mmCIF file of C-alpha atoms in Angstrom:
data_model
loop_
_atom_site.group_PDB
_atom_site.id
_atom_site.type_symbol
_atom_site.label_atom_id
_atom_site.label_comp_id
_atom_site.label_asym_id
_atom_site.label_seq_id
_atom_site.Cartn_x
_atom_site.Cartn_y
_atom_site.Cartn_z
ATOM 1 C CA UNK A 142 3.394 -16.572 -4.251
ATOM 2 C CA UNK A 143 6.958 -16.718 -2.901
ATOM 3 C CA UNK A 144 8.135 -16.312 0.672
ATOM 4 C CA UNK A 145 11.384 -16.010 2.563
ATOM 5 C CA UNK A 146 12.105 -16.997 6.135
ATOM 6 C CA UNK A 147 14.822 -15.068 7.951
ATOM 7 C CA UNK A 148 16.156 -16.414 11.242
ATOM 8 C CA UNK A 149 17.681 -13.590 13.270
ATOM 9 C CA UNK A 150 20.371 -14.094 15.894
ATOM 10 C CA UNK A 151 24.112 -14.544 16.028
ATOM 11 C CA UNK A 152 23.579 -17.697 18.095
ATOM 12 C CA UNK A 153 21.987 -19.263 15.001
ATOM 13 C CA UNK A 154 25.354 -18.951 13.234
ATOM 14 C CA UNK A 155 27.138 -21.176 15.758
ATOM 15 C CA UNK A 156 27.286 -24.984 15.839
ATOM 16 C CA UNK A 157 25.351 -24.913 19.141
ATOM 17 C CA UNK A 158 21.951 -23.887 17.730
ATOM 18 C CA UNK A 159 19.889 -25.155 14.837
ATOM 19 C CA UNK A 160 17.102 -23.347 13.030
ATOM 20 C CA UNK A 161 14.291 -25.848 13.563
ATOM 21 C CA UNK A 162 11.592 -23.150 13.335
ATOM 22 C CA UNK A 163 12.056 -22.655 9.602
ATOM 23 C CA UNK A 164 11.413 -26.351 8.967
ATOM 24 C CA UNK A 165 8.066 -26.083 10.742
ATOM 25 C CA UNK A 166 7.157 -22.805 9.032
ATOM 26 C CA UNK A 167 8.109 -24.230 5.627
ATOM 27 C CA UNK A 168 5.802 -27.179 6.162
ATOM 28 C CA UNK A 169 2.937 -24.879 7.201
ATOM 29 C CA UNK A 170 3.500 -22.474 4.300
ATOM 30 C CA UNK A 171 3.715 -25.282 1.742
ATOM 31 C CA UNK A 172 0.505 -26.812 3.111
ATOM 32 C CA UNK A 173 -1.421 -23.665 2.098
ATOM 33 C CA UNK A 174 0.290 -23.238 -1.267
ATOM 34 C CA UNK A 175 2.975 -20.684 -0.432
ATOM 35 C CA UNK A 176 6.435 -21.616 -1.677
ATOM 36 C CA UNK A 177 9.496 -20.916 0.438
ATOM 37 C CA UNK A 178 12.005 -19.615 -2.073
ATOM 38 C CA UNK A 179 14.729 -18.590 0.384
ATOM 39 C CA UNK A 180 15.876 -19.160 3.957
ATOM 40 C CA UNK A 181 18.393 -16.791 5.450
ATOM 41 C CA UNK A 182 20.185 -16.629 8.794
ATOM 42 C CA UNK A 183 21.467 -13.225 9.888
ATOM 43 C CA UNK A 184 23.484 -12.319 12.956
ATOM 44 C CA UNK A 185 22.689 -9.539 15.402
ATOM 45 C CA UNK A 186 24.245 -6.715 13.415
ATOM 46 C CA UNK A 187 21.733 -4.045 12.435
ATOM 47 C CA UNK A 188 23.407 -3.143 9.148
ATOM 48 C CA UNK A 189 23.450 -6.797 8.037
ATOM 49 C CA UNK A 190 19.847 -7.294 9.064
ATOM 50 C CA UNK A 191 18.662 -4.204 7.149
ATOM 51 C CA UNK A 192 20.514 -5.460 4.083
ATOM 52 C CA UNK A 193 18.967 -8.942 4.375
ATOM 53 C CA UNK A 194 15.480 -7.435 4.776
ATOM 54 C CA UNK A 195 15.857 -5.230 1.704
ATOM 55 C CA UNK A 196 17.209 -8.130 -0.336
ATOM 56 C CA UNK A 197 14.334 -10.373 0.743
ATOM 57 C CA UNK A 198 11.707 -7.731 0.029
ATOM 58 C CA UNK A 199 13.149 -7.339 -3.455
ATOM 59 C CA UNK A 200 12.522 -10.986 -4.308
ATOM 60 C CA UNK A 201 9.495 -12.317 -2.378
ATOM 61 C CA UNK A 202 5.887 -11.431 -1.581
ATOM 62 C CA UNK A 203 5.901 -12.664 2.020
ATOM 63 C CA UNK A 204 8.739 -12.115 4.485
ATOM 64 C CA UNK A 205 8.810 -13.876 7.837
ATOM 65 C CA UNK A 206 11.433 -12.752 10.337
ATOM 66 C CA UNK A 207 11.957 -14.986 13.371
ATOM 67 C CA UNK A 208 13.815 -13.734 16.423
ATOM 68 C CA UNK A 209 15.337 -10.477 17.548
ATOM 69 C CA UNK A 210 12.174 -9.225 19.291
ATOM 70 C CA UNK A 211 13.374 -9.611 22.873
ATOM 71 C CA UNK A 212 14.538 -7.042 25.413
ATOM 72 C CA UNK A 213 18.310 -7.149 24.941
ATOM 73 C CA UNK A 214 20.313 -4.559 23.045
ATOM 74 C CA UNK A 215 21.173 -7.082 20.317
ATOM 75 C CA UNK A 216 17.460 -7.740 19.600
ATOM 76 C CA UNK A 217 17.158 -5.421 16.592
ATOM 77 C CA UNK A 218 14.542 -6.882 14.250
ATOM 78 C CA UNK A 219 11.929 -4.142 14.784
ATOM 79 C CA UNK A 220 14.515 -1.427 14.346
ATOM 80 C CA UNK A 221 15.998 -3.031 11.220
ATOM 81 C CA UNK A 222 12.576 -3.355 9.557
ATOM 82 C CA UNK A 223 11.899 0.285 10.439
ATOM 83 C CA UNK A 224 15.206 1.260 8.810
ATOM 84 C CA UNK A 225 14.629 -0.903 5.724
ATOM 85 C CA UNK A 226 11.159 0.578 5.099
ATOM 86 C CA UNK A 227 11.776 4.105 6.464
ATOM 87 C CA UNK A 228 9.126 3.641 9.148
ATOM 88 C CA UNK A 229 8.927 4.922 12.693
ATOM 89 C CA UNK A 230 8.452 2.921 15.865
ATOM 90 C CA UNK A 231 5.931 3.935 18.513
ATOM 91 C CA UNK A 232 5.595 2.619 22.033
ATOM 92 C CA UNK A 233 2.204 0.934 22.487
ATOM 93 C CA UNK A 234 0.624 1.810 25.855
ATOM 94 C CA UNK A 235 -1.502 -1.337 25.971
ATOM 95 C CA UNK A 236 1.569 -3.493 25.414
ATOM 96 C CA UNK A 237 3.498 -1.556 28.087
ATOM 97 C CA UNK A 238 0.661 -2.304 30.535
ATOM 98 C CA UNK A 239 0.747 -5.982 29.544
ATOM 99 C CA UNK A 240 4.494 -6.125 30.185
ATOM 100 C CA UNK A 241 4.039 -4.520 33.617
ATOM 101 C CA UNK A 242 1.246 -6.979 34.440
ATOM 102 C CA UNK A 243 3.421 -9.911 33.369
ATOM 103 C CA UNK A 244 6.290 -8.707 35.582
ATOM 104 C CA UNK A 245 3.885 -8.214 38.487
ATOM 105 C CA UNK A 246 2.966 -11.912 38.384
ATOM 106 C CA UNK A 247 6.609 -12.597 39.193
ATOM 107 C CA UNK A 248 6.548 -9.853 41.861
ATOM 108 C CA UNK A 249 9.363 -7.921 40.218
ATOM 109 C CA UNK A 250 9.490 -4.474 38.632
ATOM 110 C CA UNK A 251 9.861 -4.570 34.884
ATOM 111 C CA UNK A 252 13.398 -3.815 33.732
ATOM 112 C CA UNK A 253 13.429 -0.712 31.518
ATOM 113 C CA UNK A 254 15.048 -2.546 28.608
ATOM 114 C CA UNK A 255 11.999 -4.864 28.458
ATOM 115 C CA UNK A 256 9.818 -1.934 27.391
ATOM 116 C CA UNK A 257 11.318 -2.022 23.896
ATOM 117 C CA UNK A 258 9.128 -5.104 23.382
ATOM 118 C CA UNK A 259 6.195 -2.657 23.286
ATOM 119 C CA UNK A 260 7.604 -0.806 20.280
ATOM 120 C CA UNK A 261 5.380 -1.200 17.224
ATOM 121 C CA UNK A 262 6.206 -0.415 13.607
ATOM 122 C CA UNK A 263 4.144 2.353 12.043
ATOM 123 C CA UNK A 264 1.124 0.695 10.407
ATOM 124 C CA UNK A 265 1.748 -2.731 11.956
ATOM 125 C CA UNK A 266 -0.741 -4.941 13.760
ATOM 126 C CA UNK A 267 0.295 -6.483 17.084
ATOM 127 C CA UNK A 268 0.134 -10.276 17.146
ATOM 128 C CA UNK A 269 -0.539 -11.542 20.677
ATOM 129 C CA UNK A 270 1.977 -13.969 22.134
ATOM 130 C CA UNK A 271 0.455 -15.901 25.050
ATOM 131 C CA UNK A 272 3.692 -17.873 25.491
ATOM 132 C CA UNK A 273 6.113 -14.984 25.943
ATOM 133 C CA UNK A 274 6.529 -11.269 26.524
ATOM 134 C CA UNK A 275 7.417 -10.184 22.972
ATOM 135 C CA UNK A 276 4.399 -9.891 20.684
ATOM 136 C CA UNK A 277 4.667 -10.522 16.985
ATOM 137 C CA UNK A 278 3.936 -7.901 14.344
ATOM 138 C CA UNK A 279 2.221 -8.002 10.961
ATOM 139 C CA UNK A 280 2.811 -5.340 8.353
ATOM 140 C CA UNK A 281 1.073 -5.027 5.005
ATOM 141 C CA UNK A 282 3.450 -2.667 3.232
ATOM 142 C CA UNK A 283 4.890 -1.539 -0.063
ATOM 143 C CA UNK A 284 8.490 -1.940 -1.138
ATOM 144 C CA UNK A 285 9.661 -0.594 -4.499
ATOM 145 C CA UNK A 286 6.018 -0.222 -5.604
ATOM 146 C CA UNK A 287 5.129 -3.855 -4.784
ATOM 147 C CA UNK A 288 2.834 -5.040 -2.007
ATOM 148 C CA UNK A 289 4.614 -7.051 0.694
ATOM 149 C CA UNK A 290 3.379 -8.925 3.755
ATOM 150 C CA UNK A 291 5.878 -8.932 6.595
ATOM 151 C CA UNK A 292 5.632 -10.959 9.785
ATOM 152 C CA UNK A 293 7.918 -10.510 12.791
ATOM 153 C CA UNK A 294 7.628 -13.421 15.194
ATOM 154 C CA UNK A 295 9.564 -14.445 18.310
ATOM 155 C CA UNK A 296 12.420 -16.896 17.936
ATOM 156 C CA UNK A 297 11.934 -19.386 20.784
ATOM 157 C CA UNK A 298 10.163 -22.411 19.256
ATOM 158 C CA UNK A 299 7.527 -22.586 22.023
ATOM 159 C CA UNK A 300 6.543 -19.021 21.073
ATOM 160 C CA UNK A 301 7.255 -19.009 17.325
ATOM 161 C CA UNK A 302 5.245 -22.018 16.198
ATOM 162 C CA UNK A 303 2.006 -21.414 18.146
ATOM 163 C CA UNK A 304 2.000 -17.702 17.244
ATOM 164 C CA UNK A 305 2.569 -18.553 13.591
ATOM 165 C CA UNK A 306 -0.333 -21.018 13.611
ATOM 166 C CA UNK A 307 -2.829 -18.744 15.360
ATOM 167 C CA UNK A 308 -1.892 -15.314 14.015
ATOM 168 C CA UNK A 309 0.044 -15.683 10.750
ATOM 169 C CA UNK A 310 -1.527 -18.647 8.982
ATOM 170 C CA UNK A 311 -5.060 -17.188 8.949
ATOM 171 C CA UNK A 312 -3.722 -13.996 7.326
ATOM 172 C CA UNK A 313 -1.680 -15.985 4.828
ATOM 173 C CA UNK A 314 -4.600 -18.235 3.873
ATOM 174 C CA UNK A 315 -6.410 -15.100 2.677
ATOM 175 C CA UNK A 316 -3.629 -14.518 0.119
ATOM 176 C CA UNK A 317 -3.851 -17.848 -1.692
#
């Protein structure tokens, strides 16, 4: 079984940031018998991200996308996966409530742009993120008649690694 890790974010293409998450994920994947065949870094351009997703889905069984799940307009991972697989996004009411509750603990109203973090891909399972506001997503899908497992996880290391361990690894262990 082959996998690809895609780090999303233009900041990852500068000399000021390093993709340390993929090293950790590679170690975890290898430990359960899943080979990492490719690692890709893609900037915050939707067209480029859709292209990278389609390319990855054409060559691996498991695709892990890290980053691009936040509230800013350049966080486009959900939208790019929706484009690549011709899926729709729906706003999850439970996640909207969770975002409002999180903002209330800081005694601030939730900015409207933060609500995009409650958008869920058609057919995806929400992966809880106790360390941040953007949940992960898991999608068991088909691409060009082949079954694919797709994980969208937050980019900050303190969110990415724990979410991967608790939510992604158990699902991946079932595959090997």
